[in-house]
């Protein structure tokens, strides 16, 4: 049916109507729910997104079509819908969503007011002495030794690899389980602080190991930021 004009033939119109009636989920605008093929359709459950941007008459269109349960999704503190000046006088710019939100609690009406929590940032390192230094340097930050804690997660994980040498020796960082733990504990993102050459490089004549290849693929997928250090 995509791209076809259903008004060109009675058969096309009937086929489209049949598909609508068979559908379990219909996406449309509030106004569109009362037009065309949907004019005579009933909706058991109505979910209105951007509900604070809908005028009251618009929201009422799908709600008056057999609706047994309604879900409004929106932000009551956002700007009102744009309407003519005379409609503002009649309070038509205030959405049905906002009116319901500001009503006293009534049976059968549930309200949810999710608040965005500050993102939790955890600094992790594989070395105990580095953890101790970071705790002294950043006393207000949460710093963990990665293998000392199993049951933790954070929005952002800052992984301090420590290792930096001309021999490309990564020591404890060869443990794939350690790297897996760092990656799977980050909910939103991970920041690596370390020396890329040490983590991915190999001595001349030495074949690339599996863990070096893993580090190379991982760091290649990251955006690189060159940090300026004061050596004076």
PDB file of C-alpha atoms in Angstrom:
ATOM      1  CA  UNK A   1       0.000   0.000   0.000  1.00  0.00           C
ATOM      2  CA  UNK A   2       2.978   2.295   0.519  1.00  0.00           C
ATOM      3  CA  UNK A   3       3.068   5.102  -2.028  1.00  0.00           C
ATOM      4  CA  UNK A   4      -0.327   4.263  -3.523  1.00  0.00           C
ATOM      5  CA  UNK A   5      -3.342   6.553  -3.653  1.00  0.00           C
ATOM      6  CA  UNK A   6      -6.079   4.538  -1.955  1.00  0.00           C
ATOM      7  CA  UNK A   7      -8.774   6.809  -3.367  1.00  0.00           C
ATOM      8  CA  UNK A   8      -8.039   5.711  -6.935  1.00  0.00           C
ATOM      9  CA  UNK A   9     -10.203   2.603  -6.668  1.00  0.00           C
ATOM     10  CA  UNK A  10     -12.810   1.066  -4.420  1.00  0.00           C
ATOM     11  CA  UNK A  11     -10.655  -2.059  -4.146  1.00  0.00           C
ATOM     12  CA  UNK A  12      -7.671  -0.066  -2.874  1.00  0.00           C
ATOM     13  CA  UNK A  13      -9.830   1.694  -0.318  1.00  0.00           C
ATOM     14  CA  UNK A  14     -11.296  -1.597   0.933  1.00  0.00           C
ATOM     15  CA  UNK A  15      -7.845  -3.172   1.182  1.00  0.00           C
ATOM     16  CA  UNK A  16      -6.540  -0.220   3.189  1.00  0.00           C
ATOM     17  CA  UNK A  17      -9.529  -0.322   5.535  1.00  0.00           C
ATOM     18  CA  UNK A  18      -9.013  -4.057   6.089  1.00  0.00           C
ATOM     19  CA  UNK A  19      -5.374  -3.488   7.016  1.00  0.00           C
ATOM     20  CA  UNK A  20      -6.331  -0.795   9.487  1.00  0.00           C
ATOM     21  CA  UNK A  21      -8.851  -3.082  11.176  1.00  0.00           C
ATOM     22  CA  UNK A  22      -6.290  -5.894  11.409  1.00  0.00           C
ATOM     23  CA  UNK A  23      -3.611  -3.643  12.902  1.00  0.00           C
ATOM     24  CA  UNK A  24      -2.720  -3.992  16.577  1.00  0.00           C
ATOM     25  CA  UNK A  25      -0.958  -0.621  16.671  1.00  0.00           C
ATOM     26  CA  UNK A  26      -1.786   2.537  14.720  1.00  0.00           C
ATOM     27  CA  UNK A  27       0.396   5.655  14.546  1.00  0.00           C
ATOM     28  CA  UNK A  28      -1.394   8.892  13.728  1.00  0.00           C
ATOM     29  CA  UNK A  29      -1.887  12.446  14.912  1.00  0.00           C
ATOM     30  CA  UNK A  30      -4.670  13.360  17.308  1.00  0.00           C
ATOM     31  CA  UNK A  31      -6.533  15.129  14.516  1.00  0.00           C
ATOM     32  CA  UNK A  32      -5.800  12.318  12.058  1.00  0.00           C
ATOM     33  CA  UNK A  33      -7.451   9.789  14.367  1.00  0.00           C
ATOM     34  CA  UNK A  34     -10.815  11.239  13.383  1.00  0.00           C
ATOM     35  CA  UNK A  35     -10.259  11.541   9.645  1.00  0.00           C
ATOM     36  CA  UNK A  36     -10.276   9.306   6.582  1.00  0.00           C
ATOM     37  CA  UNK A  37      -9.856   5.587   7.209  1.00  0.00           C
ATOM     38  CA  UNK A  38      -9.774   6.142  10.972  1.00  0.00           C
ATOM     39  CA  UNK A  39     -13.005   8.115  11.137  1.00  0.00           C
ATOM     40  CA  UNK A  40     -15.104   5.138  12.251  1.00  0.00           C
ATOM     41  CA  UNK A  41     -12.368   3.241  14.118  1.00  0.00           C
ATOM     42  CA  UNK A  42     -12.381   2.719  17.892  1.00  0.00           C
ATOM     43  CA  UNK A  43      -9.277   2.716  20.097  1.00  0.00           C
ATOM     44  CA  UNK A  44      -9.129   0.760  23.352  1.00  0.00           C
ATOM     45  CA  UNK A  45      -5.878   2.372  24.481  1.00  0.00           C
ATOM     46  CA  UNK A  46      -4.671   5.820  23.443  1.00  0.00           C
ATOM     47  CA  UNK A  47      -1.087   6.989  23.993  1.00  0.00           C
ATOM     48  CA  UNK A  48      -0.510  10.671  23.244  1.00  0.00           C
ATOM     49  CA  UNK A  49       3.124  11.707  22.892  1.00  0.00           C
ATOM     50  CA  UNK A  50       4.150  15.369  23.219  1.00  0.00           C
ATOM     51  CA  UNK A  51       0.875  15.748  25.086  1.00  0.00           C
ATOM     52  CA  UNK A  52       1.755  19.196  26.428  1.00  0.00           C
ATOM     53  CA  UNK A  53       1.901  20.480  22.837  1.00  0.00           C
ATOM     54  CA  UNK A  54      -1.642  19.368  21.988  1.00  0.00           C
ATOM     55  CA  UNK A  55      -4.635  21.643  22.405  1.00  0.00           C
ATOM     56  CA  UNK A  56      -7.530  20.313  24.449  1.00  0.00           C
ATOM     57  CA  UNK A  57      -9.836  19.741  21.434  1.00  0.00           C
ATOM     58  CA  UNK A  58      -7.053  17.862  19.619  1.00  0.00           C
ATOM     59  CA  UNK A  59      -6.454  15.551  22.576  1.00  0.00           C
ATOM     60  CA  UNK A  60     -10.166  14.848  22.937  1.00  0.00           C
ATOM     61  CA  UNK A  61     -10.530  13.454  19.403  1.00  0.00           C
ATOM     62  CA  UNK A  62      -8.915  10.025  20.032  1.00  0.00           C
ATOM     63  CA  UNK A  63     -10.150   9.941  23.635  1.00  0.00           C
ATOM     64  CA  UNK A  64     -13.798  10.024  22.544  1.00  0.00           C
ATOM     65  CA  UNK A  65     -13.436   7.023  20.241  1.00  0.00           C
ATOM     66  CA  UNK A  66     -14.009   4.148  22.630  1.00  0.00           C
ATOM     67  CA  UNK A  67     -10.910   4.800  24.721  1.00  0.00           C
ATOM     68  CA  UNK A  68     -10.763   2.641  27.872  1.00  0.00           C
ATOM     69  CA  UNK A  69      -7.303   3.717  29.001  1.00  0.00           C
ATOM     70  CA  UNK A  70      -5.214   6.770  28.141  1.00  0.00           C
ATOM     71  CA  UNK A  71      -1.522   7.513  28.587  1.00  0.00           C
ATOM     72  CA  UNK A  72      -0.215  11.071  28.286  1.00  0.00           C
ATOM     73  CA  UNK A  73       3.515  11.527  27.711  1.00  0.00           C
ATOM     74  CA  UNK A  74       4.959  15.012  27.972  1.00  0.00           C
ATOM     75  CA  UNK A  75       6.379  17.782  30.113  1.00  0.00           C
ATOM     76  CA  UNK A  76       3.848  20.011  31.834  1.00  0.00           C
ATOM     77  CA  UNK A  77       6.518  22.727  32.187  1.00  0.00           C
ATOM     78  CA  UNK A  78       7.107  23.087  28.440  1.00  0.00           C
ATOM     79  CA  UNK A  79       5.693  25.860  26.260  1.00  0.00           C
ATOM     80  CA  UNK A  80       1.995  25.685  25.502  1.00  0.00           C
ATOM     81  CA  UNK A  81       0.606  24.937  22.076  1.00  0.00           C
ATOM     82  CA  UNK A  82       0.616  27.895  19.673  1.00  0.00           C
ATOM     83  CA  UNK A  83      -2.933  29.206  19.216  1.00  0.00           C
ATOM     84  CA  UNK A  84      -4.670  32.425  18.184  1.00  0.00           C
ATOM     85  CA  UNK A  85      -4.997  35.245  20.718  1.00  0.00           C
ATOM     86  CA  UNK A  86      -8.728  34.723  21.212  1.00  0.00           C
ATOM     87  CA  UNK A  87      -8.045  31.039  21.993  1.00  0.00           C
ATOM     88  CA  UNK A  88      -5.558  32.052  24.696  1.00  0.00           C
ATOM     89  CA  UNK A  89      -8.337  34.025  26.389  1.00  0.00           C
ATOM     90  CA  UNK A  90     -10.412  30.827  26.465  1.00  0.00           C
ATOM     91  CA  UNK A  91      -7.437  28.933  27.927  1.00  0.00           C
ATOM     92  CA  UNK A  92      -7.241  26.688  24.862  1.00  0.00           C
ATOM     93  CA  UNK A  93      -3.452  26.939  24.856  1.00  0.00           C
ATOM     94  CA  UNK A  94      -3.340  24.942  28.101  1.00  0.00           C
ATOM     95  CA  UNK A  95      -3.185  21.275  27.178  1.00  0.00           C
ATOM     96  CA  UNK A  96      -5.459  18.621  28.592  1.00  0.00           C
ATOM     97  CA  UNK A  97      -2.278  16.968  29.862  1.00  0.00           C
ATOM     98  CA  UNK A  98      -1.354  20.012  31.964  1.00  0.00           C
ATOM     99  CA  UNK A  99      -4.887  20.383  33.295  1.00  0.00           C
ATOM    100  CA  UNK A 100      -4.920  16.764  34.454  1.00  0.00           C
ATOM    101  CA  UNK A 101      -1.431  17.054  35.901  1.00  0.00           C
ATOM    102  CA  UNK A 102      -2.395  20.052  38.024  1.00  0.00           C
ATOM    103  CA  UNK A 103      -5.601  18.448  39.283  1.00  0.00           C
ATOM    104  CA  UNK A 104      -5.734  16.997  42.803  1.00  0.00           C
ATOM    105  CA  UNK A 105      -5.029  13.274  42.965  1.00  0.00           C
ATOM    106  CA  UNK A 106      -8.083  11.263  41.977  1.00  0.00           C
ATOM    107  CA  UNK A 107      -8.689   7.488  41.930  1.00  0.00           C
ATOM    108  CA  UNK A 108      -7.718   5.800  38.673  1.00  0.00           C
ATOM    109  CA  UNK A 109      -5.380   8.574  37.541  1.00  0.00           C
ATOM    110  CA  UNK A 110      -1.663   7.930  37.959  1.00  0.00           C
ATOM    111  CA  UNK A 111       0.954  10.638  37.679  1.00  0.00           C
ATOM    112  CA  UNK A 112       4.648  10.204  37.132  1.00  0.00           C
ATOM    113  CA  UNK A 113       7.135  13.012  37.546  1.00  0.00           C
ATOM    114  CA  UNK A 114      10.544  11.567  36.711  1.00  0.00           C
ATOM    115  CA  UNK A 115      13.474  13.711  37.718  1.00  0.00           C
ATOM    116  CA  UNK A 116      16.813  13.426  36.023  1.00  0.00           C
ATOM    117  CA  UNK A 117      19.416  12.311  38.511  1.00  0.00           C
ATOM    118  CA  UNK A 118      22.965  13.617  38.254  1.00  0.00           C
ATOM    119  CA  UNK A 119      25.132  11.251  36.247  1.00  0.00           C
ATOM    120  CA  UNK A 120      27.278   9.007  38.403  1.00  0.00           C
ATOM    121  CA  UNK A 121      30.940   8.984  37.403  1.00  0.00           C
ATOM    122  CA  UNK A 122      33.321   6.342  38.724  1.00  0.00           C
ATOM    123  CA  UNK A 123      37.084   6.320  38.204  1.00  0.00           C
ATOM    124  CA  UNK A 124      38.586   2.842  38.037  1.00  0.00           C
ATOM    125  CA  UNK A 125      42.146   1.582  37.786  1.00  0.00           C
ATOM    126  CA  UNK A 126      43.689  -1.892  37.934  1.00  0.00           C
ATOM    127  CA  UNK A 127      46.340  -0.873  40.465  1.00  0.00           C
ATOM    128  CA  UNK A 128      45.847  -0.306  44.186  1.00  0.00           C
ATOM    129  CA  UNK A 129      48.592   2.310  44.533  1.00  0.00           C
ATOM    130  CA  UNK A 130      47.142   4.307  41.628  1.00  0.00           C
ATOM    131  CA  UNK A 131      43.736   4.130  43.303  1.00  0.00           C
ATOM    132  CA  UNK A 132      45.238   5.517  46.521  1.00  0.00           C
ATOM    133  CA  UNK A 133      46.895   8.395  44.642  1.00  0.00           C
ATOM    134  CA  UNK A 134      43.658   9.240  42.826  1.00  0.00           C
ATOM    135  CA  UNK A 135      41.692   9.213  46.069  1.00  0.00           C
ATOM    136  CA  UNK A 136      44.115  11.679  47.627  1.00  0.00           C
ATOM    137  CA  UNK A 137      44.125  13.858  44.507  1.00  0.00           C
ATOM    138  CA  UNK A 138      40.359  13.702  43.922  1.00  0.00           C
ATOM    139  CA  UNK A 139      38.853  13.294  47.405  1.00  0.00           C
ATOM    140  CA  UNK A 140      35.308  14.096  46.262  1.00  0.00           C
ATOM    141  CA  UNK A 141      35.342  11.502  43.454  1.00  0.00           C
ATOM    142  CA  UNK A 142      34.450   7.828  43.622  1.00  0.00           C
ATOM    143  CA  UNK A 143      37.585   5.818  42.847  1.00  0.00           C
ATOM    144  CA  UNK A 144      37.739   2.014  42.725  1.00  0.00           C
ATOM    145  CA  UNK A 145      40.327  -0.649  42.096  1.00  0.00           C
ATOM    146  CA  UNK A 146      38.592  -2.543  39.333  1.00  0.00           C
ATOM    147  CA  UNK A 147      39.220  -6.094  40.533  1.00  0.00           C
ATOM    148  CA  UNK A 148      38.237  -5.308  44.105  1.00  0.00           C
ATOM    149  CA  UNK A 149      34.555  -4.732  43.372  1.00  0.00           C
ATOM    150  CA  UNK A 150      32.225  -6.881  41.286  1.00  0.00           C
ATOM    151  CA  UNK A 151      28.804  -5.468  42.124  1.00  0.00           C
ATOM    152  CA  UNK A 152      28.903  -1.893  40.821  1.00  0.00           C
ATOM    153  CA  UNK A 153      27.751   0.147  37.823  1.00  0.00           C
ATOM    154  CA  UNK A 154      27.987   3.804  36.829  1.00  0.00           C
ATOM    155  CA  UNK A 155      26.702   6.087  34.094  1.00  0.00           C
ATOM    156  CA  UNK A 156      30.241   7.058  33.097  1.00  0.00           C
ATOM    157  CA  UNK A 157      33.342   4.982  33.805  1.00  0.00           C
ATOM    158  CA  UNK A 158      36.759   6.643  33.634  1.00  0.00           C
ATOM    159  CA  UNK A 159      39.363   3.922  33.146  1.00  0.00           C
ATOM    160  CA  UNK A 160      42.935   4.917  34.069  1.00  0.00           C
ATOM    161  CA  UNK A 161      45.252   2.325  32.520  1.00  0.00           C
ATOM    162  CA  UNK A 162      48.483   3.624  34.169  1.00  0.00           C
ATOM    163  CA  UNK A 163      50.880   1.585  32.020  1.00  0.00           C
ATOM    164  CA  UNK A 164      53.303   3.651  29.906  1.00  0.00           C
ATOM    165  CA  UNK A 165      56.687   2.269  28.810  1.00  0.00           C
ATOM    166  CA  UNK A 166      58.915   1.748  25.772  1.00  0.00           C
ATOM    167  CA  UNK A 167      58.643  -2.037  26.046  1.00  0.00           C
ATOM    168  CA  UNK A 168      54.874  -2.034  25.363  1.00  0.00           C
ATOM    169  CA  UNK A 169      54.391  -4.055  28.545  1.00  0.00           C
ATOM    170  CA  UNK A 170      50.776  -3.823  29.717  1.00  0.00           C
ATOM    171  CA  UNK A 171      51.117  -6.123  32.705  1.00  0.00           C
ATOM    172  CA  UNK A 172      47.809  -6.669  34.453  1.00  0.00           C
ATOM    173  CA  UNK A 173      45.936  -5.179  31.487  1.00  0.00           C
ATOM    174  CA  UNK A 174      46.493  -8.422  29.577  1.00  0.00           C
ATOM    175  CA  UNK A 175      43.579  -9.906  31.498  1.00  0.00           C
ATOM    176  CA  UNK A 176      40.555  -9.826  29.159  1.00  0.00           C
ATOM    177  CA  UNK A 177      38.194 -10.316  32.090  1.00  0.00           C
ATOM    178  CA  UNK A 178      39.434  -7.079  33.627  1.00  0.00           C
ATOM    179  CA  UNK A 179      38.720  -5.179  30.423  1.00  0.00           C
ATOM    180  CA  UNK A 180      35.334  -6.843  30.072  1.00  0.00           C
ATOM    181  CA  UNK A 181      34.399  -5.760  33.594  1.00  0.00           C
ATOM    182  CA  UNK A 182      35.244  -2.130  32.843  1.00  0.00           C
ATOM    183  CA  UNK A 183      33.225  -2.118  29.614  1.00  0.00           C
ATOM    184  CA  UNK A 184      30.145  -3.815  31.032  1.00  0.00           C
ATOM    185  CA  UNK A 185      29.905  -1.557  34.093  1.00  0.00           C
ATOM    186  CA  UNK A 186      29.402   1.640  32.063  1.00  0.00           C
ATOM    187  CA  UNK A 187      25.742   2.499  31.384  1.00  0.00           C
ATOM    188  CA  UNK A 188      26.271   5.488  29.077  1.00  0.00           C
ATOM    189  CA  UNK A 189      29.934   5.778  28.202  1.00  0.00           C
ATOM    190  CA  UNK A 190      33.527   5.020  29.065  1.00  0.00           C
ATOM    191  CA  UNK A 191      36.609   7.246  29.018  1.00  0.00           C
ATOM    192  CA  UNK A 192      40.079   5.726  28.748  1.00  0.00           C
ATOM    193  CA  UNK A 193      43.048   7.656  30.111  1.00  0.00           C
ATOM    194  CA  UNK A 194      46.327   6.071  29.116  1.00  0.00           C
ATOM    195  CA  UNK A 195      49.065   5.661  26.545  1.00  0.00           C
ATOM    196  CA  UNK A 196      47.705   4.261  23.285  1.00  0.00           C
ATOM    197  CA  UNK A 197      51.137   3.156  22.048  1.00  0.00           C
ATOM    198  CA  UNK A 198      51.814   1.095  25.162  1.00  0.00           C
ATOM    199  CA  UNK A 199      48.389  -0.539  25.037  1.00  0.00           C
ATOM    200  CA  UNK A 200      48.502  -1.438  21.340  1.00  0.00           C
ATOM    201  CA  UNK A 201      52.184  -1.488  20.333  1.00  0.00           C
ATOM    202  CA  UNK A 202      54.447  -4.515  19.933  1.00  0.00           C
ATOM    203  CA  UNK A 203      58.217  -4.887  20.059  1.00  0.00           C
ATOM    204  CA  UNK A 204      59.876  -5.398  16.677  1.00  0.00           C
ATOM    205  CA  UNK A 205      59.610  -8.984  15.504  1.00  0.00           C
ATOM    206  CA  UNK A 206      56.976  -9.883  18.083  1.00  0.00           C
ATOM    207  CA  UNK A 207      53.650 -11.151  16.677  1.00  0.00           C
ATOM    208  CA  UNK A 208      50.509  -9.318  17.728  1.00  0.00           C
ATOM    209  CA  UNK A 209      48.747 -10.954  20.642  1.00  0.00           C
ATOM    210  CA  UNK A 210      44.991 -11.317  20.980  1.00  0.00           C
ATOM    211  CA  UNK A 211      44.742  -8.819  23.828  1.00  0.00           C
ATOM    212  CA  UNK A 212      46.758  -6.216  21.900  1.00  0.00           C
ATOM    213  CA  UNK A 213      44.389  -6.642  18.948  1.00  0.00           C
ATOM    214  CA  UNK A 214      41.421  -6.179  21.293  1.00  0.00           C
ATOM    215  CA  UNK A 215      42.893  -2.988  22.736  1.00  0.00           C
ATOM    216  CA  UNK A 216      43.609  -1.712  19.211  1.00  0.00           C
ATOM    217  CA  UNK A 217      40.017  -2.303  18.038  1.00  0.00           C
ATOM    218  CA  UNK A 218      38.604  -0.802  21.199  1.00  0.00           C
ATOM    219  CA  UNK A 219      40.677   2.376  21.111  1.00  0.00           C
ATOM    220  CA  UNK A 220      40.090   2.782  17.375  1.00  0.00           C
ATOM    221  CA  UNK A 221      36.363   3.059  18.096  1.00  0.00           C
ATOM    222  CA  UNK A 222      36.960   5.853  20.617  1.00  0.00           C
ATOM    223  CA  UNK A 223      37.292   9.566  19.954  1.00  0.00           C
ATOM    224  CA  UNK A 224      40.818  10.611  20.887  1.00  0.00           C
ATOM    225  CA  UNK A 225      41.568  13.701  22.954  1.00  0.00           C
ATOM    226  CA  UNK A 226      45.175  14.779  23.406  1.00  0.00           C
ATOM    227  CA  UNK A 227      45.722  15.954  26.974  1.00  0.00           C
ATOM    228  CA  UNK A 228      48.176  18.751  27.657  1.00  0.00           C
ATOM    229  CA  UNK A 229      50.471  18.070  30.610  1.00  0.00           C
ATOM    230  CA  UNK A 230      52.581  20.520  32.561  1.00  0.00           C
ATOM    231  CA  UNK A 231      56.115  19.126  32.846  1.00  0.00           C
ATOM    232  CA  UNK A 232      57.647  22.238  34.391  1.00  0.00           C
TER     233      UNK A 232
END
